[in-house]
């Protein structure tokens, strides 16, 4: 299955792919109000969410400390089961309920549903972790056509899939939410890709906010090592998406009206353009 199957002469110019970082989930912000308002303004928000902090909490309850290699979570069988439960279950449905409370119709799905995300194992050392997924956007189109906001948990079908002896098996992979957001934004050719995080935006080597960046500047930051930690996958996702989207925003999602301000083109956080 691939995204070509769902290209039905759709206009994606008013689509926004919004990544809600796990570190901002539950913060006292206006994110859900903003998403509901976007619908009223005629925009089409598509949400991808994180939840890594909660996964770590669940695993820790079992007496197991989260393990990371090169900044990426090692996902063994137990961690994968917890990731699937937390991301596609608890967090996903809490977000859908929060939107429903504000009068916004939303449908919670995961990257496993409808072949949405398909990924190969990134590195055997990381376990059940997938790389940048291929996207079949058919199910996203169907949710949008129903007048609903897609709310997507970042797990993926393993590719190629294998025959399993039990119903659970291991044909599911944990995938990075930032990478998934970039791939999805590219697939639907969204007008904007917005990352909601817990920092002001992208910082230079002196710790000052970079308000406007081009793709060339992003590459410089990555190559020089100035960008670090969780900012790296966001910038890599931006590069992946930029040939297809008009701009990428990286903003502090805890600030009031962060999404609306991005949508209206106001100067907030970091804006990344092709040139």
mmCIF file of C-alpha atoms in Angstrom:
data_model
loop_
_atom_site.group_PDB
_atom_site.id
_atom_site.type_symbol
_atom_site.label_atom_id
_atom_site.label_comp_id
_atom_site.label_asym_id
_atom_site.label_seq_id
_atom_site.Cartn_x
_atom_site.Cartn_y
_atom_site.Cartn_z
ATOM 1 C CA UNK A 1 0.000 0.000 0.000
ATOM 2 C CA UNK A 2 1.239 3.524 -0.655
ATOM 3 C CA UNK A 3 0.100 7.109 -0.637
ATOM 4 C CA UNK A 4 -0.530 7.124 -4.371
ATOM 5 C CA UNK A 5 -3.678 5.086 -3.749
ATOM 6 C CA UNK A 6 -5.391 8.012 -2.044
ATOM 7 C CA UNK A 7 -4.520 10.890 -4.371
ATOM 8 C CA UNK A 8 -7.992 11.941 -5.485
ATOM 9 C CA UNK A 9 -7.322 15.458 -6.758
ATOM 10 C CA UNK A 10 -7.506 16.826 -3.222
ATOM 11 C CA UNK A 11 -6.530 20.365 -2.260
ATOM 12 C CA UNK A 12 -4.181 20.260 0.719
ATOM 13 C CA UNK A 13 -3.230 23.946 0.710
ATOM 14 C CA UNK A 14 -5.158 24.574 3.923
ATOM 15 C CA UNK A 15 -3.913 21.467 5.724
ATOM 16 C CA UNK A 16 -1.660 21.848 8.764
ATOM 17 C CA UNK A 17 0.237 18.923 10.249
ATOM 18 C CA UNK A 18 0.772 19.632 13.941
ATOM 19 C CA UNK A 19 3.124 17.597 16.126
ATOM 20 C CA UNK A 20 2.246 17.782 19.821
ATOM 21 C CA UNK A 21 5.393 16.898 21.741
ATOM 22 C CA UNK A 22 5.104 14.545 24.692
ATOM 23 C CA UNK A 23 6.756 17.151 26.923
ATOM 24 C CA UNK A 24 3.884 19.598 26.286
ATOM 25 C CA UNK A 25 1.007 17.150 26.740
ATOM 26 C CA UNK A 26 -1.052 18.188 29.736
ATOM 27 C CA UNK A 27 0.468 21.676 29.865
ATOM 28 C CA UNK A 28 -1.874 24.545 30.668
ATOM 29 C CA UNK A 29 -1.987 25.961 27.168
ATOM 30 C CA UNK A 30 -4.559 26.760 24.495
ATOM 31 C CA UNK A 31 -3.611 23.955 22.088
ATOM 32 C CA UNK A 32 -7.006 22.240 22.084
ATOM 33 C CA UNK A 33 -8.860 25.555 21.850
ATOM 34 C CA UNK A 34 -6.602 26.494 18.931
ATOM 35 C CA UNK A 35 -7.351 23.239 17.106
ATOM 36 C CA UNK A 36 -11.093 23.734 17.540
ATOM 37 C CA UNK A 37 -10.755 27.326 16.323
ATOM 38 C CA UNK A 38 -8.796 26.198 13.255
ATOM 39 C CA UNK A 39 -11.783 24.125 12.178
ATOM 40 C CA UNK A 40 -14.022 27.183 12.477
ATOM 41 C CA UNK A 41 -11.536 29.193 10.397
ATOM 42 C CA UNK A 42 -11.749 26.614 7.602
ATOM 43 C CA UNK A 43 -8.313 25.113 8.158
ATOM 44 C CA UNK A 44 -7.737 21.355 8.280
ATOM 45 C CA UNK A 45 -5.525 20.343 11.216
ATOM 46 C CA UNK A 46 -3.914 16.901 11.291
ATOM 47 C CA UNK A 47 -2.397 16.045 14.674
ATOM 48 C CA UNK A 48 0.482 13.685 15.444
ATOM 49 C CA UNK A 49 1.230 13.309 19.141
ATOM 50 C CA UNK A 50 4.023 12.045 21.332
ATOM 51 C CA UNK A 51 3.976 10.426 24.743
ATOM 52 C CA UNK A 52 7.515 9.274 25.406
ATOM 53 C CA UNK A 53 7.584 10.579 28.980
ATOM 54 C CA UNK A 54 4.504 8.553 29.878
ATOM 55 C CA UNK A 55 5.972 5.431 28.264
ATOM 56 C CA UNK A 56 9.044 5.842 30.477
ATOM 57 C CA UNK A 57 6.786 6.177 33.533
ATOM 58 C CA UNK A 58 4.873 3.003 32.694
ATOM 59 C CA UNK A 59 8.034 1.001 32.093
ATOM 60 C CA UNK A 60 9.585 2.355 35.301
ATOM 61 C CA UNK A 61 6.570 1.138 37.306
ATOM 62 C CA UNK A 62 7.625 -2.374 36.327
ATOM 63 C CA UNK A 63 11.097 -1.706 37.731
ATOM 64 C CA UNK A 64 12.716 -1.189 34.332
ATOM 65 C CA UNK A 65 14.678 1.957 33.478
ATOM 66 C CA UNK A 66 14.332 3.372 29.972
ATOM 67 C CA UNK A 67 17.438 2.775 27.879
ATOM 68 C CA UNK A 68 18.619 5.099 25.127
ATOM 69 C CA UNK A 69 21.224 4.690 22.388
ATOM 70 C CA UNK A 70 22.357 7.861 20.579
ATOM 71 C CA UNK A 71 19.334 9.639 22.012
ATOM 72 C CA UNK A 72 16.827 7.065 20.726
ATOM 73 C CA UNK A 73 14.743 4.838 22.981
ATOM 74 C CA UNK A 74 15.654 1.151 22.944
ATOM 75 C CA UNK A 75 12.375 -0.703 22.441
ATOM 76 C CA UNK A 76 12.309 -4.317 23.549
ATOM 77 C CA UNK A 77 9.143 -6.431 23.534
ATOM 78 C CA UNK A 78 7.932 -5.162 26.934
ATOM 79 C CA UNK A 79 8.596 -1.528 26.040
ATOM 80 C CA UNK A 80 6.850 -1.957 22.687
ATOM 81 C CA UNK A 81 3.717 -3.317 24.352
ATOM 82 C CA UNK A 82 3.704 -0.343 26.717
ATOM 83 C CA UNK A 83 4.338 2.107 23.865
ATOM 84 C CA UNK A 84 1.408 0.743 21.862
ATOM 85 C CA UNK A 85 -0.873 0.846 24.920
ATOM 86 C CA UNK A 86 0.160 4.350 25.963
ATOM 87 C CA UNK A 87 0.317 5.993 22.530
ATOM 88 C CA UNK A 88 -2.616 4.470 20.659
ATOM 89 C CA UNK A 89 -4.698 3.924 23.797
ATOM 90 C CA UNK A 90 -4.392 6.267 26.747
ATOM 91 C CA UNK A 91 -2.804 9.382 25.220
ATOM 92 C CA UNK A 92 -4.636 9.196 21.897
ATOM 93 C CA UNK A 93 -8.079 8.911 23.455
ATOM 94 C CA UNK A 94 -7.362 11.588 26.063
ATOM 95 C CA UNK A 95 -6.558 14.014 23.238
ATOM 96 C CA UNK A 96 -9.694 13.068 21.300
ATOM 97 C CA UNK A 97 -11.773 13.587 24.457
ATOM 98 C CA UNK A 98 -10.131 16.972 25.107
ATOM 99 C CA UNK A 99 -11.074 18.095 21.595
ATOM 100 C CA UNK A 100 -14.621 16.743 21.962
ATOM 101 C CA UNK A 101 -15.032 18.803 25.148
ATOM 102 C CA UNK A 102 -14.304 21.896 23.054
ATOM 103 C CA UNK A 103 -16.831 20.959 20.386
ATOM 104 C CA UNK A 104 -14.287 19.688 17.862
ATOM 105 C CA UNK A 105 -14.962 16.356 16.179
ATOM 106 C CA UNK A 106 -11.827 14.196 16.201
ATOM 107 C CA UNK A 107 -10.983 10.594 15.349
ATOM 108 C CA UNK A 108 -8.066 8.864 17.055
ATOM 109 C CA UNK A 109 -6.027 6.464 14.946
ATOM 110 C CA UNK A 110 -2.509 5.078 14.915
ATOM 111 C CA UNK A 111 0.046 4.659 12.178
ATOM 112 C CA UNK A 112 -0.852 0.967 12.083
ATOM 113 C CA UNK A 113 -4.426 1.692 10.974
ATOM 114 C CA UNK A 114 -5.078 1.581 7.247
ATOM 115 C CA UNK A 115 -1.365 1.090 6.448
ATOM 116 C CA UNK A 116 -0.863 4.754 7.378
ATOM 117 C CA UNK A 117 2.776 4.363 8.487
ATOM 118 C CA UNK A 118 5.011 1.545 7.226
ATOM 119 C CA UNK A 119 8.592 1.381 8.422
ATOM 120 C CA UNK A 120 11.682 -0.802 8.392
ATOM 121 C CA UNK A 121 13.693 -1.544 11.535
ATOM 122 C CA UNK A 122 16.114 1.344 11.947
ATOM 123 C CA UNK A 123 18.889 -0.424 13.858
ATOM 124 C CA UNK A 124 18.857 -3.865 15.457
ATOM 125 C CA UNK A 125 20.580 -2.328 18.483
ATOM 126 C CA UNK A 126 17.449 -0.247 19.102
ATOM 127 C CA UNK A 127 15.036 -3.170 18.943
ATOM 128 C CA UNK A 128 11.534 -2.543 17.612
ATOM 129 C CA UNK A 129 12.194 0.984 16.368
ATOM 130 C CA UNK A 130 11.379 2.036 12.823
ATOM 131 C CA UNK A 131 12.978 4.670 10.618
ATOM 132 C CA UNK A 132 11.196 7.422 8.692
ATOM 133 C CA UNK A 133 7.936 5.763 7.644
ATOM 134 C CA UNK A 134 6.385 5.466 4.232
ATOM 135 C CA UNK A 135 2.925 7.014 4.261
ATOM 136 C CA UNK A 136 -0.380 5.820 2.828
ATOM 137 C CA UNK A 137 -2.660 8.764 3.546
ATOM 138 C CA UNK A 138 -5.930 7.098 2.511
ATOM 139 C CA UNK A 139 -7.257 6.770 6.063
ATOM 140 C CA UNK A 140 -6.305 10.380 6.847
ATOM 141 C CA UNK A 141 -8.270 11.506 3.787
ATOM 142 C CA UNK A 142 -11.280 9.506 4.985
ATOM 143 C CA UNK A 143 -11.196 11.019 8.470
ATOM 144 C CA UNK A 144 -10.881 14.535 7.041
ATOM 145 C CA UNK A 145 -13.715 13.893 4.581
ATOM 146 C CA UNK A 146 -15.953 13.057 7.548
ATOM 147 C CA UNK A 147 -15.327 16.531 8.961
ATOM 148 C CA UNK A 148 -13.074 15.253 11.737
ATOM 149 C CA UNK A 149 -9.565 16.027 12.955
ATOM 150 C CA UNK A 150 -7.218 13.033 12.617
ATOM 151 C CA UNK A 151 -5.296 12.468 15.864
ATOM 152 C CA UNK A 152 -2.452 10.054 15.141
ATOM 153 C CA UNK A 153 -0.317 7.916 17.448
ATOM 154 C CA UNK A 154 3.222 7.379 16.057
ATOM 155 C CA UNK A 155 3.496 3.616 15.745
ATOM 156 C CA UNK A 156 3.954 1.847 12.415
ATOM 157 C CA UNK A 157 3.520 -1.439 10.622
ATOM 158 C CA UNK A 158 6.788 -3.271 10.236
ATOM 159 C CA UNK A 159 7.861 -3.647 6.616
ATOM 160 C CA UNK A 160 8.190 -6.283 5.369
ATOM 161 C CA UNK A 161 5.722 -8.002 7.685
ATOM 162 C CA UNK A 162 6.365 -11.505 8.967
ATOM 163 C CA UNK A 163 4.091 -14.412 9.779
ATOM 164 C CA UNK A 164 3.687 -14.645 13.562
ATOM 165 C CA UNK A 165 2.706 -17.578 15.795
ATOM 166 C CA UNK A 166 0.630 -15.416 18.132
ATOM 167 C CA UNK A 167 -1.954 -12.690 17.640
ATOM 168 C CA UNK A 168 0.303 -9.876 18.903
ATOM 169 C CA UNK A 169 3.553 -10.725 17.161
ATOM 170 C CA UNK A 170 6.101 -8.076 16.323
ATOM 171 C CA UNK A 171 4.767 -6.488 13.136
ATOM 172 C CA UNK A 172 4.453 -3.169 14.976
ATOM 173 C CA UNK A 173 7.291 -0.679 15.422
ATOM 174 C CA UNK A 174 7.755 2.364 17.600
ATOM 175 C CA UNK A 175 8.571 5.344 15.355
ATOM 176 C CA UNK A 176 9.730 8.862 16.139
ATOM 177 C CA UNK A 177 6.817 11.291 16.233
ATOM 178 C CA UNK A 178 8.819 14.120 14.671
ATOM 179 C CA UNK A 179 9.965 11.953 11.757
ATOM 180 C CA UNK A 180 6.423 10.670 11.270
ATOM 181 C CA UNK A 181 5.062 14.225 11.219
ATOM 182 C CA UNK A 182 7.559 15.282 8.562
ATOM 183 C CA UNK A 183 6.764 12.263 6.406
ATOM 184 C CA UNK A 184 3.022 12.863 6.750
ATOM 185 C CA UNK A 185 3.320 16.576 5.946
ATOM 186 C CA UNK A 186 5.289 15.695 2.816
ATOM 187 C CA UNK A 187 2.762 13.044 1.788
ATOM 188 C CA UNK A 188 -0.250 15.352 2.055
ATOM 189 C CA UNK A 189 1.709 18.395 0.818
ATOM 190 C CA UNK A 190 0.462 20.386 3.799
ATOM 191 C CA UNK A 191 0.723 24.158 3.807
ATOM 192 C CA UNK A 192 2.437 24.100 7.213
ATOM 193 C CA UNK A 193 4.197 21.699 9.546
ATOM 194 C CA UNK A 194 4.119 22.926 13.147
ATOM 195 C CA UNK A 195 6.144 21.413 15.989
ATOM 196 C CA UNK A 196 4.857 22.256 19.466
ATOM 197 C CA UNK A 197 7.670 21.840 21.967
ATOM 198 C CA UNK A 198 8.752 23.088 25.396
ATOM 199 C CA UNK A 199 11.403 25.542 24.213
ATOM 200 C CA UNK A 200 11.072 28.889 22.475
ATOM 201 C CA UNK A 201 12.346 27.586 19.143
ATOM 202 C CA UNK A 202 15.701 26.835 17.508
ATOM 203 C CA UNK A 203 18.708 28.439 19.193
ATOM 204 C CA UNK A 204 22.044 29.461 17.691
ATOM 205 C CA UNK A 205 25.471 28.696 19.187
ATOM 206 C CA UNK A 206 25.036 31.625 21.599
ATOM 207 C CA UNK A 207 21.669 30.404 22.836
ATOM 208 C CA UNK A 208 19.710 33.097 21.004
ATOM 209 C CA UNK A 209 16.461 32.357 19.198
ATOM 210 C CA UNK A 210 16.708 32.029 15.409
ATOM 211 C CA UNK A 211 13.459 33.522 14.164
ATOM 212 C CA UNK A 212 13.869 32.730 10.459
ATOM 213 C CA UNK A 213 15.883 29.941 8.848
ATOM 214 C CA UNK A 214 16.353 28.482 5.401
ATOM 215 C CA UNK A 215 16.988 24.843 4.595
ATOM 216 C CA UNK A 216 20.673 25.700 4.117
ATOM 217 C CA UNK A 217 20.914 27.129 7.653
ATOM 218 C CA UNK A 218 19.223 24.015 9.061
ATOM 219 C CA UNK A 219 21.853 21.826 7.412
ATOM 220 C CA UNK A 220 24.600 24.043 8.841
ATOM 221 C CA UNK A 221 23.211 23.671 12.376
ATOM 222 C CA UNK A 222 22.993 19.901 12.036
ATOM 223 C CA UNK A 223 26.469 19.517 10.550
ATOM 224 C CA UNK A 224 28.108 21.822 13.107
ATOM 225 C CA UNK A 225 26.552 20.029 16.063
ATOM 226 C CA UNK A 226 24.868 23.190 17.361
ATOM 227 C CA UNK A 227 21.506 21.440 17.164
ATOM 228 C CA UNK A 228 21.253 18.704 19.767
ATOM 229 C CA UNK A 229 18.874 16.374 21.588
ATOM 230 C CA UNK A 230 15.236 16.443 20.601
ATOM 231 C CA UNK A 231 15.781 19.337 18.195
ATOM 232 C CA UNK A 232 17.701 17.095 15.771
ATOM 233 C CA UNK A 233 14.751 14.940 14.612
ATOM 234 C CA UNK A 234 12.605 18.065 14.278
ATOM 235 C CA UNK A 235 15.129 19.744 11.989
ATOM 236 C CA UNK A 236 15.662 16.536 10.019
ATOM 237 C CA UNK A 237 11.891 16.220 9.617
ATOM 238 C CA UNK A 238 11.746 19.829 8.439
ATOM 239 C CA UNK A 239 14.287 19.100 5.706
ATOM 240 C CA UNK A 240 12.303 16.025 4.666
ATOM 241 C CA UNK A 241 9.069 18.027 4.432
ATOM 242 C CA UNK A 242 10.293 21.327 2.943
ATOM 243 C CA UNK A 243 10.215 20.248 -0.720
ATOM 244 C CA UNK A 244 6.462 19.759 -0.283
ATOM 245 C CA UNK A 245 5.284 22.233 2.387
ATOM 246 C CA UNK A 246 5.409 26.009 2.370
ATOM 247 C CA UNK A 247 6.986 26.415 5.798
ATOM 248 C CA UNK A 248 7.835 24.693 9.062
ATOM 249 C CA UNK A 249 7.323 26.267 12.491
ATOM 250 C CA UNK A 250 9.030 25.180 15.720
ATOM 251 C CA UNK A 251 7.374 26.951 18.648
ATOM 252 C CA UNK A 252 6.763 26.799 22.383
ATOM 253 C CA UNK A 253 3.418 25.025 22.530
ATOM 254 C CA UNK A 254 2.819 26.203 26.089
ATOM 255 C CA UNK A 255 2.319 29.791 24.947
ATOM 256 C CA UNK A 256 -1.261 30.994 24.387
ATOM 257 C CA UNK A 257 -2.498 30.887 20.783
ATOM 258 C CA UNK A 258 0.733 29.288 19.539
ATOM 259 C CA UNK A 259 -0.999 27.372 16.732
ATOM 260 C CA UNK A 260 -3.303 30.230 15.724
ATOM 261 C CA UNK A 261 -0.380 32.664 15.612
ATOM 262 C CA UNK A 262 1.556 30.278 13.342
ATOM 263 C CA UNK A 263 -1.466 29.829 11.085
ATOM 264 C CA UNK A 264 -1.919 33.594 10.809
ATOM 265 C CA UNK A 265 1.750 34.099 9.942
ATOM 266 C CA UNK A 266 2.700 35.979 13.089
ATOM 267 C CA UNK A 267 6.327 36.115 14.201
ATOM 268 C CA UNK A 268 6.587 33.370 16.817
ATOM 269 C CA UNK A 269 9.307 30.829 17.543
ATOM 270 C CA UNK A 270 11.343 29.680 14.543
ATOM 271 C CA UNK A 271 10.047 29.657 10.975
ATOM 272 C CA UNK A 272 11.864 27.527 8.384
ATOM 273 C CA UNK A 273 11.461 28.049 4.648
ATOM 274 C CA UNK A 274 13.101 26.524 1.587
ATOM 275 C CA UNK A 275 15.178 29.597 0.785
#
